[in-house]
């Protein structure tokens, strides 16, 4: 690439615009047309500073989205072209809507607000997401205990609650909380070594270390930290050698009062294929749960997210979303992102009608025709470590009867089958048995707060199972 070298040589104050242009050119062929128009087309090269390219984005919403979705893609491309380590910085240059606001005389029609610059030591840990901080976590009645425990841990790592295990269904904020612990600890104790991994990465690194005969390197890495954060430990089920390794890591750290925090998608007691001694380690210390947020909390979360961005969304639209998206925070965010994108791109005031129309898919009835009773039985049986045959069969021990009632309830919730049809698929039972099962589960949901998340979690697994097969 003679042309690039030429530019580099006679230009001492490096100008990386050519890399930027070429990276955009190439990425255009690698992402979908829609992604290109929506995201990349709204990035404008501004200038180069040392080895940093400064790019304009139209709003902080764009900035966050680009960072989350495409930052590593863009950086990889730039660095492949440049052959070194470039970094990116964003500046928000609001675009004034042409039809609404008149351009100031003599102005550029653009307005700069808060260029995001970092100087000195960053406030968040370099290996953690900078938006996963306590300030961005809305505490509701569903998360008070877990969030307060997490805050307490970050103030006094290794002393207060050690280990701590946070459990709850998908999208309820486990990763956000565990990373917030890392970020807050990092901000308060500059000398502490903080390590965050997912259980999956931990497992893969361990396997690789064995292959490369570098077990000692692996051991040193995880036993020389002050705070060890392991996300999604349910991944370790059935992985006995990794469990063994974690058990020893645990003991080594525990003996020296090093803080450990784990997350899991269910209570530890419901994990399968886990050695007793590791289970007892997880259960030691503090176990706290995250529940799905109620309406008020959902609305507060939405408001907080809108506040952070640059677009305005009317309260009645937010209320509509909070009322209809009840599953978890991730789904709530996805719905909001869709509305924000619409508001940004189409540049319109969002009315309730438009919002409804935009979120039609999200709001549609959860009853899905592609889910069979057989799928439900398989997933529920597996979850409770029973055989599919047991669940369909006639045995009535409590260990089977309760999961069977759950499966019947879910079958009624997720499919269009009648109680008679459901009964037939559960060993030819009468429709009144199915009705009774549903009533039992419903009343149990009122008295036992762990019931609903368990069922939500099962439904999600069934949906995933249904789309896979
Ligand atoms: P999990 O790890 O439990 O599947 P995440 O931590 O990834 O869930 O959360 C999903 C999304 O919802 C993230 O973007 C997170 O920032 C957001 N989120 C979850 N709980 C809250 C909360 N209480 N307040 C604000 N945002 C939240
Ligand atoms: Mg997570």
Tab-separated table of C-alpha atoms and ligand atoms in Angstrom:
chain	number	residue	atom	x	y	z
A	1	UNK	CA	0.000	0.000	0.000
A	2	UNK	CA	2.341	2.705	-1.279
A	3	UNK	CA	-0.198	5.477	-0.955
A	4	UNK	CA	-0.667	4.973	2.747
A	5	UNK	CA	3.052	4.873	3.397
A	6	UNK	CA	3.470	8.062	1.395
A	7	UNK	CA	0.977	9.873	3.529
A	8	UNK	CA	2.541	8.617	6.733
A	9	UNK	CA	5.989	9.693	5.754
A	10	UNK	CA	5.368	13.261	4.830
A	11	UNK	CA	2.869	13.933	7.534
A	12	UNK	CA	4.322	14.236	11.001
A	13	UNK	CA	1.067	15.022	12.793
A	14	UNK	CA	-0.412	11.689	11.809
A	15	UNK	CA	-3.671	11.722	10.026
A	16	UNK	CA	-5.493	8.433	10.264
A	17	UNK	CA	-8.433	9.450	8.131
A	18	UNK	CA	-7.312	7.204	5.324
A	19	UNK	CA	-7.455	4.172	7.639
A	20	UNK	CA	-10.833	5.252	8.822
A	21	UNK	CA	-12.140	5.576	5.269
A	22	UNK	CA	-10.734	2.262	4.219
A	23	UNK	CA	-12.061	0.531	7.344
A	24	UNK	CA	-15.531	1.933	6.651
A	25	UNK	CA	-15.262	0.873	3.034
A	26	UNK	CA	-14.430	-2.674	3.949
A	27	UNK	CA	-16.945	-2.921	6.768
A	28	UNK	CA	-19.655	-1.826	4.422
A	29	UNK	CA	-19.234	-5.148	2.647
A	30	UNK	CA	-19.244	-7.074	5.908
A	31	UNK	CA	-22.334	-5.826	7.699
A	32	UNK	CA	-25.889	-5.827	6.444
A	33	UNK	CA	-27.207	-2.899	4.456
A	34	UNK	CA	-29.608	-2.107	7.277
A	35	UNK	CA	-26.855	-2.055	9.885
A	36	UNK	CA	-24.775	0.087	7.612
A	37	UNK	CA	-27.468	2.679	7.135
A	38	UNK	CA	-28.537	2.667	10.707
A	39	UNK	CA	-25.181	2.770	12.483
A	40	UNK	CA	-22.095	3.231	10.327
A	41	UNK	CA	-23.554	5.852	8.097
A	42	UNK	CA	-23.955	8.091	11.105
A	43	UNK	CA	-20.292	8.131	12.048
A	44	UNK	CA	-18.165	11.025	10.849
A	45	UNK	CA	-14.417	11.200	11.010
A	46	UNK	CA	-13.346	14.330	12.917
A	47	UNK	CA	-9.591	14.210	13.521
A	48	UNK	CA	-6.657	12.161	14.730
A	49	UNK	CA	-4.896	12.654	18.023
A	50	UNK	CA	-1.757	10.612	18.626
A	51	UNK	CA	-3.010	7.099	17.944
A	52	UNK	CA	-6.627	7.919	18.514
A	53	UNK	CA	-9.245	8.534	15.897
A	54	UNK	CA	-11.965	10.909	17.001
A	55	UNK	CA	-15.346	10.288	15.456
A	56	UNK	CA	-18.590	12.232	15.678
A	57	UNK	CA	-21.807	10.459	16.636
A	58	UNK	CA	-25.231	12.076	16.628
A	59	UNK	CA	-26.184	11.221	20.211
A	60	UNK	CA	-25.119	9.360	23.310
A	61	UNK	CA	-27.587	6.680	22.334
A	62	UNK	CA	-25.575	6.136	19.160
A	63	UNK	CA	-22.370	6.201	21.089
A	64	UNK	CA	-23.541	3.521	23.509
A	65	UNK	CA	-24.970	1.351	20.779
A	66	UNK	CA	-21.870	1.611	18.593
A	67	UNK	CA	-19.666	0.812	21.551
A	68	UNK	CA	-21.714	-2.197	22.491
A	69	UNK	CA	-22.290	-3.592	19.057
A	70	UNK	CA	-19.457	-2.588	16.813
A	71	UNK	CA	-16.524	-1.167	18.726
A	72	UNK	CA	-14.421	-4.303	18.591
A	73	UNK	CA	-15.339	-4.921	14.953
A	74	UNK	CA	-14.241	-1.415	13.956
A	75	UNK	CA	-11.083	-1.515	16.056
A	76	UNK	CA	-10.080	-4.903	14.692
A	77	UNK	CA	-10.484	-3.617	11.180
A	78	UNK	CA	-8.562	-0.421	11.848
A	79	UNK	CA	-5.736	-2.228	13.519
A	80	UNK	CA	-5.549	-4.818	10.797
A	81	UNK	CA	-5.124	-1.988	8.276
A	82	UNK	CA	-2.812	0.121	10.373
A	83	UNK	CA	-0.801	-2.731	11.844
A	84	UNK	CA	-0.736	-1.133	15.270
A	85	UNK	CA	-3.041	-0.285	18.112
A	86	UNK	CA	-5.354	2.593	17.318
A	87	UNK	CA	-8.081	3.642	19.653
A	88	UNK	CA	-11.364	5.353	19.040
A	89	UNK	CA	-12.947	8.252	20.789
A	90	UNK	CA	-16.434	9.564	20.244
A	91	UNK	CA	-17.745	13.062	20.391
A	92	UNK	CA	-21.392	13.803	20.361
A	93	UNK	CA	-22.368	16.284	17.687
A	94	UNK	CA	-26.064	16.711	17.761
A	95	UNK	CA	-27.645	17.023	14.383
A	96	UNK	CA	-30.292	19.648	14.323
A	97	UNK	CA	-33.404	18.448	12.599
A	98	UNK	CA	-33.597	20.429	9.360
A	99	UNK	CA	-37.344	20.837	9.211
A	100	UNK	CA	-37.795	21.840	12.815
A	101	UNK	CA	-34.981	24.059	13.925
A	102	UNK	CA	-33.406	26.814	11.939
A	103	UNK	CA	-29.667	26.869	11.675
A	104	UNK	CA	-28.036	29.594	13.682
A	105	UNK	CA	-26.659	32.324	11.452
A	106	UNK	CA	-23.011	31.713	10.789
A	107	UNK	CA	-23.161	28.450	12.732
A	108	UNK	CA	-22.338	25.066	11.357
A	109	UNK	CA	-25.687	23.614	12.187
A	110	UNK	CA	-23.924	21.382	14.651
A	111	UNK	CA	-23.555	21.642	18.316
A	112	UNK	CA	-20.986	19.874	20.399
A	113	UNK	CA	-21.755	18.553	23.815
A	114	UNK	CA	-19.562	16.679	26.210
A	115	UNK	CA	-16.818	15.093	24.230
A	116	UNK	CA	-16.149	11.918	26.187
A	117	UNK	CA	-12.504	11.945	27.128
A	118	UNK	CA	-10.654	9.923	29.628
A	119	UNK	CA	-7.562	11.210	31.309
A	120	UNK	CA	-5.339	9.482	33.839
A	121	UNK	CA	-6.580	6.371	35.526
A	122	UNK	CA	-9.929	5.249	34.219
A	123	UNK	CA	-12.824	5.103	36.663
A	124	UNK	CA	-13.797	1.613	35.638
A	125	UNK	CA	-11.776	-1.542	35.261
A	126	UNK	CA	-10.297	-1.957	31.775
A	127	UNK	CA	-11.649	-5.509	31.432
A	128	UNK	CA	-15.139	-4.657	32.559
A	129	UNK	CA	-17.946	-2.842	30.852
A	130	UNK	CA	-17.851	0.790	31.871
A	131	UNK	CA	-21.641	1.078	31.937
A	132	UNK	CA	-21.984	-1.809	34.384
A	133	UNK	CA	-21.704	0.357	37.467
A	134	UNK	CA	-23.957	0.730	40.505
A	135	UNK	CA	-25.022	4.221	39.389
A	136	UNK	CA	-26.740	2.664	36.382
A	137	UNK	CA	-28.441	-0.088	38.343
A	138	UNK	CA	-31.977	0.710	39.445
A	139	UNK	CA	-32.694	-0.909	42.787
A	140	UNK	CA	-36.235	-2.174	43.173
A	141	UNK	CA	-37.868	-4.460	45.700
A	142	UNK	CA	-36.780	-7.334	43.477
A	143	UNK	CA	-33.111	-6.530	43.825
A	144	UNK	CA	-32.626	-4.648	47.116
A	145	UNK	CA	-30.911	-7.451	48.929
A	146	UNK	CA	-28.637	-8.441	46.058
A	147	UNK	CA	-27.692	-4.863	45.179
A	148	UNK	CA	-26.977	-3.876	48.774
A	149	UNK	CA	-24.868	-6.975	49.289
A	150	UNK	CA	-22.954	-6.149	46.115
A	151	UNK	CA	-22.324	-2.572	47.249
A	152	UNK	CA	-21.205	-3.763	50.684
A	153	UNK	CA	-18.791	-6.237	49.108
A	154	UNK	CA	-17.190	-3.588	46.920
A	155	UNK	CA	-16.580	-1.402	49.974
A	156	UNK	CA	-15.042	-4.191	52.002
A	157	UNK	CA	-13.898	-6.958	49.711
A	158	UNK	CA	-12.945	-10.211	51.383
A	159	UNK	CA	-14.550	-9.450	54.687
A	160	UNK	CA	-18.274	-8.905	54.676
A	161	UNK	CA	-19.890	-11.557	52.544
A	162	UNK	CA	-17.490	-14.118	51.268
A	163	UNK	CA	-18.198	-15.854	49.022
A	164	UNK	CA	-21.316	-14.282	47.614
A	165	UNK	CA	-23.522	-15.953	45.045
A	166	UNK	CA	-26.122	-14.006	43.096
A	167	UNK	CA	-28.716	-16.074	41.326
A	168	UNK	CA	-31.665	-15.326	39.083
A	169	UNK	CA	-33.098	-15.874	35.628
A	170	UNK	CA	-31.790	-14.517	32.379
A	171	UNK	CA	-31.666	-10.756	31.854
A	172	UNK	CA	-32.265	-9.821	35.483
A	173	UNK	CA	-28.968	-8.031	36.043
A	174	UNK	CA	-26.536	-10.688	37.303
A	175	UNK	CA	-23.733	-9.667	34.981
A	176	UNK	CA	-24.443	-5.993	35.575
A	177	UNK	CA	-24.165	-6.471	39.344
A	178	UNK	CA	-21.102	-8.698	39.406
A	179	UNK	CA	-19.247	-6.343	37.059
A	180	UNK	CA	-20.351	-3.364	39.159
A	181	UNK	CA	-18.640	-5.008	42.115
A	182	UNK	CA	-15.467	-5.190	40.046
A	183	UNK	CA	-15.720	-1.603	38.841
A	184	UNK	CA	-16.504	-0.144	42.260
A	185	UNK	CA	-13.724	-2.126	43.919
A	186	UNK	CA	-11.349	-0.950	41.220
A	187	UNK	CA	-12.345	2.668	41.812
A	188	UNK	CA	-11.843	2.443	45.562
A	189	UNK	CA	-8.826	0.166	45.899
A	190	UNK	CA	-6.279	0.845	43.207
A	191	UNK	CA	-3.935	-1.848	44.471
A	192	UNK	CA	-6.377	-4.728	44.379
A	193	UNK	CA	-6.172	-7.238	41.569
A	194	UNK	CA	-9.583	-7.912	40.181
A	195	UNK	CA	-10.405	-10.770	37.870
A	196	UNK	CA	-13.712	-11.243	36.098
A	197	UNK	CA	-14.417	-14.295	33.941
A	198	UNK	CA	-17.393	-16.197	32.778
A	199	UNK	CA	-17.438	-19.821	33.866
A	200	UNK	CA	-17.227	-20.674	30.197
A	201	UNK	CA	-13.972	-18.760	29.725
A	202	UNK	CA	-12.621	-20.238	32.931
A	203	UNK	CA	-13.382	-23.714	31.582
A	204	UNK	CA	-11.904	-23.062	28.158
A	205	UNK	CA	-8.736	-21.567	29.591
A	206	UNK	CA	-8.364	-24.510	31.898
A	207	UNK	CA	-8.717	-27.018	29.068
A	208	UNK	CA	-6.253	-25.066	26.961
A	209	UNK	CA	-3.785	-24.913	29.846
A	210	UNK	CA	-3.880	-28.682	30.209
A	211	UNK	CA	-3.342	-29.125	26.484
A	212	UNK	CA	-0.376	-26.754	26.516
A	213	UNK	CA	0.935	-28.282	29.744
A	214	UNK	CA	0.698	-24.882	31.404
A	215	UNK	CA	-1.439	-25.758	34.411
A	216	UNK	CA	0.876	-23.802	36.668
A	217	UNK	CA	0.295	-20.638	34.642
A	218	UNK	CA	-3.438	-21.102	34.943
A	219	UNK	CA	-3.206	-21.758	38.686
A	220	UNK	CA	-1.062	-18.695	39.270
A	221	UNK	CA	-3.376	-16.525	37.290
A	222	UNK	CA	-6.465	-17.349	39.325
A	223	UNK	CA	-4.869	-17.817	42.704
A	224	UNK	CA	-3.058	-14.498	42.717
A	225	UNK	CA	-6.039	-12.202	42.736
A	226	UNK	CA	-7.779	-10.222	45.456
A	227	UNK	CA	-11.217	-10.350	43.937
A	228	UNK	CA	-12.382	-13.227	41.766
A	229	UNK	CA	-15.683	-12.751	39.941
A	230	UNK	CA	-17.071	-15.757	38.060
A	231	UNK	CA	-20.229	-15.260	36.028
A	232	UNK	CA	-22.715	-18.015	35.110
A	233	UNK	CA	-21.418	-20.931	37.125
A	234	UNK	CA	-24.308	-23.109	35.920
A	235	UNK	CA	-22.054	-23.605	32.926
A	236	UNK	CA	-19.862	-25.841	35.101
A	237	UNK	CA	-22.514	-28.532	35.429
A	238	UNK	CA	-21.083	-31.846	34.321
A	239	UNK	CA	-17.569	-30.425	33.858
A	240	UNK	CA	-15.960	-32.363	36.662
A	241	UNK	CA	-12.325	-31.506	36.042
A	242	UNK	CA	-12.984	-27.793	35.862
A	243	UNK	CA	-15.075	-28.125	39.023
A	244	UNK	CA	-12.135	-29.805	40.710
A	245	UNK	CA	-9.826	-26.988	39.654
A	246	UNK	CA	-12.268	-24.328	40.837
A	247	UNK	CA	-12.623	-26.141	44.140
A	248	UNK	CA	-8.885	-25.817	44.745
A	249	UNK	CA	-8.845	-22.217	43.527
A	250	UNK	CA	-11.681	-21.507	45.926
A	251	UNK	CA	-9.853	-22.966	48.895
A	252	UNK	CA	-6.648	-21.142	48.108
A	253	UNK	CA	-8.420	-17.790	47.876
A	254	UNK	CA	-10.719	-18.417	50.801
A	255	UNK	CA	-7.835	-19.157	53.136
A	256	UNK	CA	-6.392	-15.749	52.379
A	257	UNK	CA	-9.697	-13.870	52.708
A	258	UNK	CA	-9.827	-13.036	49.043
A	259	UNK	CA	-13.263	-12.010	47.841
A	260	UNK	CA	-15.184	-14.341	45.553
A	261	UNK	CA	-18.469	-13.611	43.842
A	262	UNK	CA	-20.369	-15.997	41.612
A	263	UNK	CA	-23.550	-15.771	39.598
A	264	UNK	CA	-25.860	-18.569	38.609
A	265	UNK	CA	-29.148	-18.838	36.726
A	266	UNK	CA	-30.819	-20.827	39.513
A	267	UNK	CA	-30.368	-21.605	43.196
A	268	UNK	CA	-27.297	-23.755	43.807
A	269	UNK	CA	-29.513	-26.503	45.205
A	270	UNK	CA	-31.029	-26.914	41.748
A	271	UNK	CA	-27.746	-27.363	39.916
A	272	UNK	CA	-27.116	-30.845	38.624
A	273	UNK	CA	-23.900	-32.751	38.043
A	274	UNK	CA	-22.006	-30.671	40.520
A	275	UNK	CA	-19.712	-32.217	43.114
A	276	UNK	CA	-21.001	-31.945	46.665
A	277	UNK	CA	-17.881	-30.274	47.898
A	278	UNK	CA	-18.037	-27.495	45.326
A	279	UNK	CA	-21.757	-27.088	45.948
A	280	UNK	CA	-21.108	-26.639	49.641
A	281	UNK	CA	-18.486	-23.972	48.833
A	282	UNK	CA	-20.972	-22.024	46.734
A	283	UNK	CA	-23.552	-22.281	49.483
A	284	UNK	CA	-21.144	-21.008	52.087
A	285	UNK	CA	-21.298	-17.256	52.618
A	286	UNK	CA	-24.196	-15.342	51.204
A	287	UNK	CA	-26.662	-16.469	48.522
A	288	UNK	CA	-28.967	-13.739	47.230
A	289	UNK	CA	-31.496	-13.740	44.435
A	290	UNK	CA	-32.649	-11.338	41.745
A	291	UNK	CA	-36.351	-11.481	40.942
A	292	UNK	CA	-38.123	-10.079	37.904
A	293	UNK	CA	-38.903	-6.395	38.530
A	294	UNK	CA	-42.458	-5.268	39.229
A	295	UNK	CA	-44.238	-2.562	37.249
A	296	UNK	CA	-42.876	0.404	39.244
A	297	UNK	CA	-39.327	-0.856	38.982
A	298	UNK	CA	-39.685	-1.578	35.278
A	299	UNK	CA	-40.887	1.956	34.724
A	300	UNK	CA	-38.046	3.386	36.828
A	301	UNK	CA	-35.526	1.389	34.792
A	302	UNK	CA	-36.966	2.689	31.528
A	303	UNK	CA	-36.938	6.278	32.770
A	304	UNK	CA	-33.356	5.987	33.885
A	305	UNK	CA	-32.294	4.638	30.501
A	306	UNK	CA	-34.082	7.397	28.641
A	307	UNK	CA	-32.581	10.035	30.917
A	308	UNK	CA	-29.104	8.878	29.994
A	309	UNK	CA	-29.732	9.201	26.281
A	310	UNK	CA	-30.514	12.211	24.205
A	311	UNK	CA	-33.981	11.314	22.946
A	312	UNK	CA	-37.136	12.068	24.752
A	313	UNK	CA	-39.881	9.490	25.039
A	314	UNK	CA	-43.231	10.405	26.496
A	315	UNK	CA	-44.235	8.932	29.829
A	316	UNK	CA	-47.330	7.227	28.481
A	317	UNK	CA	-45.180	5.342	25.967
A	318	UNK	CA	-42.814	4.238	28.715
A	319	UNK	CA	-45.777	3.120	30.777
A	320	UNK	CA	-47.021	1.081	27.845
A	321	UNK	CA	-43.682	-0.694	27.595
A	322	UNK	CA	-43.438	-1.248	31.356
A	323	UNK	CA	-46.914	-2.739	31.406
A	324	UNK	CA	-46.344	-5.106	28.511
A	325	UNK	CA	-42.785	-6.271	28.832
A	326	UNK	CA	-42.794	-8.216	32.058
A	327	UNK	CA	-40.187	-10.905	31.545
A	328	UNK	CA	-36.875	-9.278	32.411
A	329	UNK	CA	-34.736	-6.162	32.063
A	330	UNK	CA	-33.014	-7.318	28.912
A	331	UNK	CA	-36.331	-7.582	27.084
A	332	UNK	CA	-37.314	-4.226	28.506
A	333	UNK	CA	-34.129	-2.688	27.133
A	334	UNK	CA	-34.605	-4.313	23.750
A	335	UNK	CA	-38.074	-2.801	23.448
A	336	UNK	CA	-36.775	0.613	24.433
A	337	UNK	CA	-33.827	0.401	22.040
A	338	UNK	CA	-36.225	-0.282	19.230
A	339	UNK	CA	-38.321	2.752	20.102
A	340	UNK	CA	-35.295	4.990	20.527
A	341	UNK	CA	-33.920	3.925	17.177
A	342	UNK	CA	-37.238	4.688	15.585
A	343	UNK	CA	-37.399	8.085	17.236
A	344	UNK	CA	-33.861	8.875	16.153
A	345	UNK	CA	-34.100	7.652	12.620
A	346	UNK	CA	-37.555	8.703	11.696
A	347	UNK	CA	-37.149	11.739	13.868
A	348	UNK	CA	-40.685	11.790	15.043
A	349	UNK	CA	-42.465	12.232	18.266
A	350	UNK	CA	-43.412	8.771	19.309
A	351	UNK	CA	-47.092	8.336	19.894
A	352	UNK	CA	-48.645	5.433	21.744
A	353	UNK	CA	-49.998	4.132	18.433
A	354	UNK	CA	-46.618	4.105	16.750
A	355	UNK	CA	-45.045	2.497	19.806
A	356	UNK	CA	-47.658	-0.234	19.818
A	357	UNK	CA	-47.126	-0.873	16.165
A	358	UNK	CA	-43.352	-0.960	16.538
A	359	UNK	CA	-43.514	-3.364	19.440
A	360	UNK	CA	-46.094	-5.682	18.020
A	361	UNK	CA	-43.698	-8.630	17.933
A	362	UNK	CA	-42.583	-7.985	21.463
A	363	UNK	CA	-46.093	-7.745	22.821
A	364	UNK	CA	-47.662	-10.642	20.996
A	365	UNK	CA	-49.207	-13.420	22.948
A	366	UNK	CA	-46.561	-15.723	24.381
A	367	UNK	CA	-48.590	-18.721	23.275
A	368	UNK	CA	-46.578	-20.268	20.511
A	369	UNK	CA	-47.885	-22.830	18.117
A	370	UNK	CA	-44.491	-24.364	17.413
A	371	UNK	CA	-44.065	-25.557	20.993
A	372	UNK	CA	-45.209	-29.097	21.672
A	373	UNK	CA	-46.197	-30.699	24.944
A	374	UNK	CA	-43.393	-33.132	24.315
A	375	UNK	CA	-40.842	-30.261	24.260
A	376	UNK	CA	-42.226	-28.998	27.534
A	377	UNK	CA	-42.046	-32.408	29.154
A	378	UNK	CA	-38.476	-32.926	28.035
A	379	UNK	CA	-37.228	-29.594	29.299
A	380	UNK	CA	-39.083	-29.792	32.615
A	381	UNK	CA	-37.996	-33.409	33.185
A	382	UNK	CA	-34.410	-32.489	32.456
A	383	UNK	CA	-34.545	-29.494	34.753
A	384	UNK	CA	-35.699	-31.667	37.646
A	385	UNK	CA	-33.399	-34.500	36.712
A	386	UNK	CA	-36.262	-36.869	35.946
A	387	UNK	CA	-36.862	-38.954	32.881
A	388	UNK	CA	-39.312	-37.807	30.276
A	389	UNK	CA	-41.132	-41.123	30.774
A	390	UNK	CA	-41.546	-40.460	34.509
A	391	UNK	CA	-43.157	-37.153	33.835
A	392	UNK	CA	-45.658	-38.635	31.401
A	393	UNK	CA	-46.228	-41.681	33.536
A	394	UNK	CA	-48.581	-42.518	36.382
A	395	UNK	CA	-46.256	-42.579	39.377
A	396	UNK	CA	-47.322	-40.193	42.050
A	397	UNK	CA	-44.367	-39.659	44.347
A	398	UNK	CA	-43.896	-36.055	45.330
A	399	UNK	CA	-40.598	-35.854	43.490
A	400	UNK	CA	-42.511	-36.481	40.268
A	401	UNK	CA	-45.920	-35.018	41.022
A	402	UNK	CA	-44.698	-31.470	41.545
A	403	UNK	CA	-42.620	-31.185	38.343
A	404	UNK	CA	-45.507	-32.789	36.510
A	405	UNK	CA	-47.877	-30.100	37.778
A	406	UNK	CA	-45.432	-27.448	36.660
A	407	UNK	CA	-45.222	-29.022	33.219
A	408	UNK	CA	-49.015	-29.109	32.956
A	409	UNK	CA	-49.265	-25.497	34.008
A	410	UNK	CA	-46.660	-24.453	31.452
A	411	UNK	CA	-48.392	-26.464	28.755
A	412	UNK	CA	-51.554	-24.481	29.395
A	413	UNK	CA	-49.644	-21.190	29.447
A	414	UNK	CA	-47.537	-21.705	26.367
A	415	UNK	CA	-49.712	-23.726	24.027
A	416	UNK	CA	-53.266	-23.672	22.783
A	417	UNK	CA	-54.015	-27.242	23.898
A	418	UNK	CA	-57.105	-27.751	26.017
A	419	UNK	CA	-56.985	-29.301	29.479
A	420	UNK	CA	-58.324	-32.517	27.922
A	421	UNK	CA	-55.535	-32.626	25.374
A	422	UNK	CA	-52.899	-31.824	27.976
A	423	UNK	CA	-54.274	-34.550	30.269
A	424	UNK	CA	-54.131	-37.065	27.440
A	425	UNK	CA	-50.425	-36.314	26.912
A	426	UNK	CA	-49.707	-36.807	30.584
A	427	UNK	CA	-50.501	-40.500	30.838
A	428	UNK	CA	-54.166	-40.177	29.893
A	429	UNK	CA	-55.184	-38.101	32.878
A	430	UNK	CA	-58.526	-36.438	33.259
A	431	UNK	CA	-58.920	-32.757	32.397
A	432	UNK	CA	-59.837	-32.004	36.031
A	433	UNK	CA	-56.376	-33.205	37.073
A	434	UNK	CA	-54.852	-30.623	34.741
A	435	UNK	CA	-57.120	-27.908	36.108
A	436	UNK	CA	-56.205	-28.877	39.632
A	437	UNK	CA	-52.484	-28.792	38.757
A	438	UNK	CA	-52.806	-25.286	37.311
A	439	UNK	CA	-54.608	-24.056	40.415
A	440	UNK	CA	-51.974	-25.571	42.655
A	441	UNK	CA	-49.157	-23.865	40.774
A	442	UNK	CA	-50.964	-20.548	40.692
A	443	UNK	CA	-51.566	-20.523	44.421
A	444	UNK	CA	-48.006	-21.647	45.017
A	445	UNK	CA	-46.785	-18.695	42.957
A	446	UNK	CA	-48.574	-16.391	45.347
A	447	UNK	CA	-47.060	-17.914	48.453
A	448	UNK	CA	-43.597	-18.847	47.230
A	449	UNK	CA	-41.572	-16.053	45.626
A	450	UNK	CA	-39.147	-18.463	43.964
A	451	UNK	CA	-41.916	-20.125	41.966
A	452	UNK	CA	-42.464	-17.477	39.320
A	453	UNK	CA	-38.799	-17.028	38.378
A	454	UNK	CA	-38.415	-20.799	38.160
A	455	UNK	CA	-41.349	-20.997	35.790
A	456	UNK	CA	-40.172	-18.024	33.741
A	457	UNK	CA	-36.795	-19.638	33.450
A	458	UNK	CA	-38.304	-22.939	32.340
A	459	UNK	CA	-40.425	-21.167	29.744
A	460	UNK	CA	-37.366	-19.497	28.340
A	461	UNK	CA	-35.552	-22.827	28.133
A	462	UNK	CA	-38.557	-24.356	26.402
A	463	UNK	CA	-38.678	-21.513	23.886
A	464	UNK	CA	-34.983	-22.011	23.185
A	465	UNK	CA	-35.433	-25.766	22.931
A	466	UNK	CA	-38.358	-25.249	20.582
A	467	UNK	CA	-36.419	-23.030	18.211
A	468	UNK	CA	-33.391	-25.311	18.208
A	469	UNK	CA	-35.172	-28.502	17.225
B	1	LIG	P1	-28.108	-11.399	33.346
B	1	LIG	O1	-26.612	-11.441	33.476
B	1	LIG	O2	-28.803	-11.677	34.639
B	1	LIG	O3	-28.628	-12.243	32.235
B	1	LIG	P2	-27.615	-8.654	32.620
B	1	LIG	O4	-26.807	-8.212	33.785
B	1	LIG	O5	-26.876	-8.943	31.362
B	1	LIG	O6	-28.513	-9.908	33.010
B	1	LIG	O7	-28.757	-7.569	32.363
B	1	LIG	C1	-29.423	-7.437	31.130
B	1	LIG	C2	-29.522	-5.975	30.786
B	1	LIG	O8	-30.416	-5.329	31.667
B	1	LIG	C3	-28.205	-5.246	30.908
B	1	LIG	O9	-28.093	-4.322	29.855
B	1	LIG	C4	-28.304	-4.532	32.240
B	1	LIG	O10	-27.570	-3.335	32.240
B	1	LIG	C5	-29.778	-4.262	32.354
B	1	LIG	N1	-30.249	-4.283	33.745
B	1	LIG	C6	-30.541	-5.376	34.486
B	1	LIG	N2	-30.999	-5.035	35.695
B	1	LIG	C7	-31.006	-3.682	35.741
B	1	LIG	C8	-31.382	-2.718	36.729
B	1	LIG	N3	-31.857	-3.090	37.934
B	1	LIG	N4	-31.256	-1.412	36.419
B	1	LIG	C9	-30.795	-1.028	35.221
B	1	LIG	N5	-30.437	-1.874	34.230
B	1	LIG	C10	-30.525	-3.195	34.484
B	2	LIG	MG1	-25.194	-12.556	32.415
